[in-house]
Amino acid sequence: MTSTALPPLANDRFLRACLRLPTDCTPVWLMRQAGRYLPEYKATRMKAGNSFMGLATNPEYATEVTIQPLDRYALDAAILFSDILTVPDAMGLGLSFGAGEGPKFAHPIKDEADVAKLAVPDMDKLRYVFDAVASIRRALGSGREQRVPLIGFSGSPWTLACYMVEGGGSDDYRLVKTLMYRRPDLMHRILEVNADAVAAYLNAQIEAGAQAVMVFDSWGGVLADGAFQRFSLAYTERVLRQLKREHEGFRIPHIVFTKGGGLWLEAIAATGCDVVGIDWTVNLGSARARVGNKVAIQGNLDPNVLFAEPEQVRAEVARTLESFGALRPGAGHVFNLGHGISQHTPPDNVSVLVDAVHELSRRQRVAQG
Ligand code: CP3
């Protein structure tokens, strides 16, 4: 039997909602909540040599930037400051972030020989991530004093493979899809290694103190129906099967977010995850009708709403809460954006969003008695 016990925390709304337990109001956190839209993030980044990896590989800086959004906003969870691409970097692909560019790999996977060399990396190479997790937990406080729970994360095997084969971001996924259709055997081999690496990585984060874990399948939605199930979902499932469901007697919720995954919600919910993250293209009420008796739902405000006026942000928050349907306690909604927050977001609008989620959902709870 898996324990349903939750750790004692000053604020456990997020963990409760993940397990569809009653909450006083809807919890909220934001994908990429620590980042360049915050001036204090940019200041810490400068101290770290104006480099993203300088921040991510230094546990002290990683802790500082993880806590920054919590000091500004009434967020209900912290998320480890790191990146999904740390895993292929540890596999030897040579990650770098050029100034003003996206991520780049010096040694992308091009052929059969590159695939043959691929292996689950020694987790010691990722020690800086686990040290950051432990350091963030200390900064959040201990026992009943802990401010909010800490979420750990990884990319999905497929999403990591996209970067590993393309060598960086892509508009058309031509290289990775060419490999998938021409040499499915090689693609399956990459995905197997990725899945086992991701499982080991997430389990090590849990052991270091992550209290929930999230798999980002950011590019699952670029796959054809059928290909998604075989090349993305099957390997997310392979990760989930290996993940610790509890640590030190406390339940560790598992979240799966597939951008563009609206067509496949039932299949995603059937993987055995606790929470399905959805983007803004799906109506929350219909998502809930399709899978809400199995899993909690996380999402799904369009991040671009944050460019509107405060009253409009509040109205869109209200619309999102209402779309989830009657907010009976225990309904299992974790409010979030449908994808990461933009670096151009006005910080004050984030306060408007977070406060509106709490206030409006609390009011709805009261109205329903
Ligand atoms: O949510 C958080 O606050 C935690 C931190 C976090 C980052 N990346 C920090 C980051 C998380 C959860 C991620 C995940 C991630 N990284 C994903 C999955 C989520 C998604 O957005 O779909 C992906 C696809 C990546 C890969 C990645 N990392 C890209 C494409 C980029 C460049 C994009 C950009 O905005 O420049 C990164 C760099 C990155 N990771 C930044 C941050 C805050 C930009 C940081 C900087 O240059 O200072």
Coordinates of C-alpha atoms and ligand atoms in Angstrom, one line a residue, residues 29-36 41 45 52 79-85 97 101-103 153 159 163 216 218-219 257 339-340 343, ligand 1:
W29 CA 2.6 28.1 -8.8
L30 CA 3.9 29.1 -12.2
M31 CA 6.1 27.2 -14.6
R32 CA 9.4 29.2 -14.9
Q33 CA 8.4 31.3 -11.9
A34 CA 12.1 32.0 -11.3
G35 CA 13.5 33.8 -14.3
R36 CA 14.3 36.8 -16.3
Y41 CA 16.9 37.2 -10.9
R45 CA 22.6 36.0 -12.8
F52 CA 22.4 30.5 -16.8
I79 CA 10.3 24.6 -8.0
L80 CA 14.0 23.6 -8.2
F81 CA 16.0 26.1 -10.2
S82 CA 17.7 24.0 -12.9
D83 CA 17.0 22.9 -16.4
I84 CA 15.9 19.8 -18.2
L85 CA 19.0 19.7 -20.3
F97 CA 23.7 28.7 -23.6
E101 CA 20.3 32.3 -27.8
G102 CA 18.7 29.1 -26.8
P103 CA 20.5 26.0 -25.6
F153 CA 11.6 18.0 -12.3
T159 CA 11.6 16.0 -25.2
Y163 CA 17.3 18.5 -28.1
F216 CA 8.0 18.1 -18.8
S218 CA 7.2 20.0 -23.8
W219 CA 7.4 18.6 -27.3
F257 CA 2.8 17.9 -18.4
H339 CA 3.4 26.9 -20.3
G340 CA 6.3 28.8 -18.9
Q343 CA 10.6 36.9 -19.7
Ligands
CP3_1 O1 10.1 26.8 -13.4 C1 11.1 27.2 -12.8 O2 11.2 28.3 -12.3 C2 12.3 26.3 -12.7 C3 13.3 26.4 -13.7 C4 13.2 25.8 -15.1 C5 14.1 26.3 -16.1 N1 13.9 25.5 -17.2 C6 15.0 27.4 -16.0 C7 15.5 28.1 -17.2 C8 12.5 24.7 -15.6 C9 11.4 23.9 -15.0 C10 13.0 24.6 -17.0 C11 12.5 23.5 -17.9 C12 12.8 23.5 -19.3 N2 14.0 23.9 -19.9 C13 12.0 23.1 -20.3 C14 10.6 22.4 -20.0 C15 9.6 23.5 -19.8 C16 9.2 24.2 -21.0 O3 9.4 25.4 -21.0 O4 8.6 23.6 -21.9 C17 12.6 23.2 -21.5 C18 12.1 22.9 -22.9 C19 13.9 23.8 -21.3 C20 15.0 24.0 -22.2 C21 15.5 25.4 -22.2 N3 16.2 26.0 -21.1 C22 15.3 26.4 -23.2 C23 14.6 26.2 -24.5 C24 16.0 27.6 -22.7 C25 16.2 28.9 -23.4 C26 14.8 29.6 -23.4 C27 14.9 31.0 -23.0 O5 13.9 31.5 -22.5 O6 16.0 31.7 -23.3 C28 16.4 27.3 -21.4 C29 17.1 28.2 -20.5 C30 16.4 28.5 -19.2 N4 16.0 27.5 -18.3 C31 16.1 29.8 -18.6 C32 15.5 29.5 -17.3 C33 15.1 30.5 -16.3 C34 16.5 31.1 -19.3 C35 17.5 31.6 -18.3 C36 18.5 32.6 -18.6 O7 19.1 32.7 -19.7 O8 18.8 33.2 -17.6

